[in-house]
PDB file of C-alpha atoms in Angstrom:
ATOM      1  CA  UNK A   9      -9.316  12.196  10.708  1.00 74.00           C
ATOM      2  CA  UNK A  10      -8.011   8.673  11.410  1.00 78.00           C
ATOM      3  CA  UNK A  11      -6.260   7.845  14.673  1.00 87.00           C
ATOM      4  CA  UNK A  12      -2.667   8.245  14.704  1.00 89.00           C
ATOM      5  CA  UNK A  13      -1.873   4.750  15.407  1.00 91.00           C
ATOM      6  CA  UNK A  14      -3.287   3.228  12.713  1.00 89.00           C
ATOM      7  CA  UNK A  15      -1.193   5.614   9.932  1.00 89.00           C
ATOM      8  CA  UNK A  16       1.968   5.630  12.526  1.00 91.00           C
ATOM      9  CA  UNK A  17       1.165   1.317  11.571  1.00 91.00           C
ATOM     10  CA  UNK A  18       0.898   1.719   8.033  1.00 91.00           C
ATOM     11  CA  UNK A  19       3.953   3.649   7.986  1.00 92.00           C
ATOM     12  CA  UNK A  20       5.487   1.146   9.895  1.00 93.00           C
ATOM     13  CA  UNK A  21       4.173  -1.164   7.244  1.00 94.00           C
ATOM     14  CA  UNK A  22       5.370   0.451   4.455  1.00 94.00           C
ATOM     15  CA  UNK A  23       9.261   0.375   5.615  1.00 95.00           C
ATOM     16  CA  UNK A  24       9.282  -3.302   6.143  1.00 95.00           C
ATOM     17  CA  UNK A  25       7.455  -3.591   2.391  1.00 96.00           C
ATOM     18  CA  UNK A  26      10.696  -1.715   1.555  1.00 96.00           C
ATOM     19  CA  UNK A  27      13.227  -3.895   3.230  1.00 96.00           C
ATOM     20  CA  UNK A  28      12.044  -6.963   2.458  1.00 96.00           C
ATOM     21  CA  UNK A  29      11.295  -6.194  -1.447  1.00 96.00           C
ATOM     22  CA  UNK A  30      14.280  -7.647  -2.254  1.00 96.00           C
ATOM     23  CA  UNK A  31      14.103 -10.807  -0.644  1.00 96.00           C
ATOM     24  CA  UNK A  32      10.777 -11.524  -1.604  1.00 95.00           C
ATOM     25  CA  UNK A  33      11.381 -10.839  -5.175  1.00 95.00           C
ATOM     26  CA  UNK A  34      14.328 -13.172  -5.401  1.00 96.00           C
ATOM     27  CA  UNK A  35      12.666 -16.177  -3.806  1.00 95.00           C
ATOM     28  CA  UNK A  36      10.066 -15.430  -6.248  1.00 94.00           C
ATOM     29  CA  UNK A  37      12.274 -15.729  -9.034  1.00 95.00           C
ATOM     30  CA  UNK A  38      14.161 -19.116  -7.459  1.00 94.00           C
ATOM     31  CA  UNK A  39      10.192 -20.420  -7.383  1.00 93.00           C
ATOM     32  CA  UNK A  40       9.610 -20.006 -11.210  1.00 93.00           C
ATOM     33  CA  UNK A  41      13.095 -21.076 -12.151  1.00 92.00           C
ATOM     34  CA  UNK A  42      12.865 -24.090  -9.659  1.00 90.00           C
ATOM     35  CA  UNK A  43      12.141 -27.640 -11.983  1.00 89.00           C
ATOM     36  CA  UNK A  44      11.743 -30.093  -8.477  1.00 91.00           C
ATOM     37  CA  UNK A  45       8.769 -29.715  -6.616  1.00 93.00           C
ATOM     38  CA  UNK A  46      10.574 -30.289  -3.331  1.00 93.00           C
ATOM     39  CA  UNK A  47      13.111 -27.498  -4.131  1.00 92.00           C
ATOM     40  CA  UNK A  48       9.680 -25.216  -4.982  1.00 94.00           C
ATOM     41  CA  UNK A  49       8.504 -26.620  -1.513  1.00 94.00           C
ATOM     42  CA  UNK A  50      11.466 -25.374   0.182  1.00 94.00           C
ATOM     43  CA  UNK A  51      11.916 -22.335  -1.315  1.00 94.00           C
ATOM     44  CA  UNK A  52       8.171 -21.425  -0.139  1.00 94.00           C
ATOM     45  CA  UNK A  53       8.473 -22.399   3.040  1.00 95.00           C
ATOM     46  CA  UNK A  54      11.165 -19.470   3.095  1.00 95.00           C
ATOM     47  CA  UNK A  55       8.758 -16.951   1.664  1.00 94.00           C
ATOM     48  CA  UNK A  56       6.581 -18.416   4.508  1.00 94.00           C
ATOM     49  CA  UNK A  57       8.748 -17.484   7.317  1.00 94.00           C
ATOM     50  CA  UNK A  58       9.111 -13.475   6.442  1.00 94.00           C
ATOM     51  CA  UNK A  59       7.181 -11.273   7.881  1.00 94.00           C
ATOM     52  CA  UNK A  60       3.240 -10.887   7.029  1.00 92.00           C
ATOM     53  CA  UNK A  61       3.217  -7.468   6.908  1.00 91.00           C
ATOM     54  CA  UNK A  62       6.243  -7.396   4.680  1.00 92.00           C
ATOM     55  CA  UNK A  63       3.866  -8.135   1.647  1.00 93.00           C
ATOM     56  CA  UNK A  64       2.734  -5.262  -0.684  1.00 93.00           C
ATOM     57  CA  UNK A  65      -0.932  -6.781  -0.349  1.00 94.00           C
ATOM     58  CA  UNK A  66      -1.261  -5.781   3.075  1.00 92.00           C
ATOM     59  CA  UNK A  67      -0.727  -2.201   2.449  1.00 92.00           C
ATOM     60  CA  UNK A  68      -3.553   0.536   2.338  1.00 91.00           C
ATOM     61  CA  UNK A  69      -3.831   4.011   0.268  1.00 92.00           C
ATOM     62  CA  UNK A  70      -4.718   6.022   2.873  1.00 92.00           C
ATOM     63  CA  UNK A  71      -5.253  10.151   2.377  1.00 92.00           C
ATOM     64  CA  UNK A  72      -2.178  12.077   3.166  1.00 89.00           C
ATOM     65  CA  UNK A  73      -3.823  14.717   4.227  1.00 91.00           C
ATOM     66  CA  UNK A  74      -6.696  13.026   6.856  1.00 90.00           C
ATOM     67  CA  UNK A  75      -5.228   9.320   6.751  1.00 90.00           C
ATOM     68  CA  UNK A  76      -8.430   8.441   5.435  1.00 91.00           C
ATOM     69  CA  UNK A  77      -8.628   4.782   4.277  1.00 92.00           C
ATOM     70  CA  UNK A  78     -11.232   4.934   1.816  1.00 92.00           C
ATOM     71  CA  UNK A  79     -12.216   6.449  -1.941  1.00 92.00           C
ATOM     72  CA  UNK A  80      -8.712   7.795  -2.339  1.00 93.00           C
ATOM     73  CA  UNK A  81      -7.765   9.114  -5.581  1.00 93.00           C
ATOM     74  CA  UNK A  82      -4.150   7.566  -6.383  1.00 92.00           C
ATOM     75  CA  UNK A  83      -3.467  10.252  -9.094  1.00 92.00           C
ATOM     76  CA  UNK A  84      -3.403  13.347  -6.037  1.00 92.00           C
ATOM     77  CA  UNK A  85      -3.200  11.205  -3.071  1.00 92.00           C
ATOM     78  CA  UNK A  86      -6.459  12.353  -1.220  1.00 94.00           C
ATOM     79  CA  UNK A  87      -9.828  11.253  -0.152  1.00 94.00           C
ATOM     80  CA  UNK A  88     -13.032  12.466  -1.981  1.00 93.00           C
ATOM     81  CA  UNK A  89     -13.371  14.849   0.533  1.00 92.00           C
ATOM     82  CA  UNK A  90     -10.564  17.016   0.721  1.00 93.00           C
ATOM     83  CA  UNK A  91      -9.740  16.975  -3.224  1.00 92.00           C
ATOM     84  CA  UNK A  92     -13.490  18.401  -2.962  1.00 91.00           C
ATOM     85  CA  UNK A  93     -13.012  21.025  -0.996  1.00 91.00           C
ATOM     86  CA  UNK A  94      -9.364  21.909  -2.351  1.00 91.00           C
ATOM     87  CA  UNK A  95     -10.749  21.925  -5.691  1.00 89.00           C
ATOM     88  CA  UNK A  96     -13.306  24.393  -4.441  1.00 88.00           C
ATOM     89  CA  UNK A  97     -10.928  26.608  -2.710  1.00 88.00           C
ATOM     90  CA  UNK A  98      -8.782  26.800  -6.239  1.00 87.00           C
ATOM     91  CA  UNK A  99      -6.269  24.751  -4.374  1.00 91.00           C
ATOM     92  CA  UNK A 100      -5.799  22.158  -6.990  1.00 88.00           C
ATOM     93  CA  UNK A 101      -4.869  23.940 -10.709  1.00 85.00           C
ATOM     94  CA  UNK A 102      -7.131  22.373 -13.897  1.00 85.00           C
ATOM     95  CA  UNK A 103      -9.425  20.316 -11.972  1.00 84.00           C
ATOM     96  CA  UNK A 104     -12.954  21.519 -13.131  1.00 78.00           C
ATOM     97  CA  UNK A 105     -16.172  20.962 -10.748  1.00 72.00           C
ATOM     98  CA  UNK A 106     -17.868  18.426 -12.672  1.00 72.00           C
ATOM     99  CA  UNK A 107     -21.693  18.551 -11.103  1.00 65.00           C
ATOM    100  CA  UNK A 108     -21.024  17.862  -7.515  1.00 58.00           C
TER     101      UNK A 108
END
């Protein structure tokens, strides 16, 4: 199980991804449309001064289940682990134990 704080942060993360989305894409779109390389410069130096965690980069798939941070499946949202034992405990419908 991961520590509360650090999924309480990455949900903390994931809201500020949200509000800035907006932003970020339209400065994006103002950099390719830009011709002058001083109104490109400008225009990143904007992007520059939002927030660093507002960037989809800096987010992390983490298990809903444990919070786990690594080998998550995307498709169910849970680390190798607990899809394992789900799938064992017929928790998880058409998922066939494939020599594990």
């Amino acid at each position: 199980m991961a520590k509360k704080s650090l999924i309480e942060k990455e949900k903390r993360k994931r809201e500020l991804v949200k509000k800035y989305h907006t932003i970020r894409q339209s400065l994006k779109r103002q950099i390719k449309s830009s011709s002058s390389i001083e109104g490109k410069l400008i225009i990143f130096k904007r992007l520059q001064s939002l927030p660093r965690s507002s960037a989809p980069v800096r987010l992390r798939n983490r298990c809903s289940l444990t919070g786990r941070p690594r080998s998550n499946y995307r498709y169910f949202g849970l680390s190798r682990h607990v899809l394992r034992e789900m799938a064992h405990t017929c928790l998880l419908p058409g998922l066939l134990k494939s020599s594990w």
